GROMACS .gro file of C-alpha atoms in nm:
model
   75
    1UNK     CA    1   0.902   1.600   0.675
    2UNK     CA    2   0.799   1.530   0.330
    3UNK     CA    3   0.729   1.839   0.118
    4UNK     CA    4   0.594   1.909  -0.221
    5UNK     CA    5   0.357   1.711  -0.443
    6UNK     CA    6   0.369   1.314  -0.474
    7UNK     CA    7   0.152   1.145  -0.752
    8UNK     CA    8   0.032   0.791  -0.614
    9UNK     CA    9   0.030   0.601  -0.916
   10UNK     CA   10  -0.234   0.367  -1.064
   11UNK     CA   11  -0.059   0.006  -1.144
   12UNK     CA   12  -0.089  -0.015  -1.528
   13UNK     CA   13  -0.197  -0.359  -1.632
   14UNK     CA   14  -0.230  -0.563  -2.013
   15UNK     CA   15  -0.538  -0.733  -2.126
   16UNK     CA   16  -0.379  -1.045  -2.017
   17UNK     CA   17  -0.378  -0.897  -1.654
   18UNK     CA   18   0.006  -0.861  -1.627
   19UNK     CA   19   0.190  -0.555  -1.457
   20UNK     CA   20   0.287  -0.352  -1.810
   21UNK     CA   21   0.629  -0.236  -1.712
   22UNK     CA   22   0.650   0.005  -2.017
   23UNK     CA   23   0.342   0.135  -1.970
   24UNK     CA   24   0.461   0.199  -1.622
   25UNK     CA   25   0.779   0.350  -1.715
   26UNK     CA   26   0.635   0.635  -1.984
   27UNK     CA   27   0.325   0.705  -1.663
   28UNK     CA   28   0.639   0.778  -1.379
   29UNK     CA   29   0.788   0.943  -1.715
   30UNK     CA   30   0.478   1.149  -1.742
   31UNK     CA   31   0.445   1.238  -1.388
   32UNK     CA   32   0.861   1.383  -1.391
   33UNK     CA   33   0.777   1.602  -1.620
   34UNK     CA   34   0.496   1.732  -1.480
   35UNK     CA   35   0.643   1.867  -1.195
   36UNK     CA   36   0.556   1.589  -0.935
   37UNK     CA   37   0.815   1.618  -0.571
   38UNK     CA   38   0.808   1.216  -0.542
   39UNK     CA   39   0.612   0.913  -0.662
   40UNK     CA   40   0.426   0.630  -0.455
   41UNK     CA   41   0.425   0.291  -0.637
   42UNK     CA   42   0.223  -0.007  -0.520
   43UNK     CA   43  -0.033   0.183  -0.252
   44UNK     CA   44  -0.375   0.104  -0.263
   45UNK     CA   45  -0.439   0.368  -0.544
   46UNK     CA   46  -0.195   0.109  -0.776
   47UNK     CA   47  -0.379  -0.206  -0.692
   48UNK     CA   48  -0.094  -0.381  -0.437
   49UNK     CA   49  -0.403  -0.628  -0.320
   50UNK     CA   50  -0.399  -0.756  -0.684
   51UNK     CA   51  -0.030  -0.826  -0.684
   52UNK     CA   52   0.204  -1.137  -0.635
   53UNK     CA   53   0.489  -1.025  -0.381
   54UNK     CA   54   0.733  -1.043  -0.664
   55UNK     CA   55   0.501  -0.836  -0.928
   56UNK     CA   56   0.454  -0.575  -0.556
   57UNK     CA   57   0.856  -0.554  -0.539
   58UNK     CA   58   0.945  -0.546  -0.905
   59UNK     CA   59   0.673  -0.247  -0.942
   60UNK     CA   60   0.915  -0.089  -0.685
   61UNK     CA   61   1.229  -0.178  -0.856
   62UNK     CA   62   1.105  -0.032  -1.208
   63UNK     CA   63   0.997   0.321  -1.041
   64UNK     CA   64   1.335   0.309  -0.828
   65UNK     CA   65   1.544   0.289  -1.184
   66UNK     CA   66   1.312   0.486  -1.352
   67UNK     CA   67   1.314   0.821  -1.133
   68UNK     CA   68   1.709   0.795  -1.091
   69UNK     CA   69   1.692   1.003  -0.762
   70UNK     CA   70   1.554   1.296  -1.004
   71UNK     CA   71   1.199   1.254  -0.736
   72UNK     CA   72   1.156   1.051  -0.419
   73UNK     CA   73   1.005   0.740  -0.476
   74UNK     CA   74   0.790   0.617  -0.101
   75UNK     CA   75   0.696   0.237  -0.127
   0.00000   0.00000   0.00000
């Protein structure tokens, strides 16, 4: 059973309508600090209909690295 607070995170995108990975990064960054139990990448909240497979599982692969098993990350 999950337990805590999990911040389902918004998909942070450039002008040019690419996924901005560093904007990502500092936003899962943000959300550490703040207290959050566990983050959840890529659910409807951050825009997964609007995403190429790869863009949906690298999304994934930048919160994984990013939280370093200091929250749970559900995708």
């Amino acid at each position: 059973m999950l337990e805590g607070a999990y911040t389902a995170l918004v998909t942070p995108f450039t002008r040019k309508g690419e996924v901005d990975y560093g904007r990502l990064k500092d936003l899962i960054e943000l959300q550490i600090e703040g207290g959050v139990d566990g983050i959840v990448p890529v659910g409807t909240t951050g825009e997964s209909p609007a995403l190429a497979v790869p863009e949906h599982n690298r999304v994934i692969e930048v919160t994984v690295e990013v939280c370093r098993g200091r929250v749970k990350v559900i995708a």
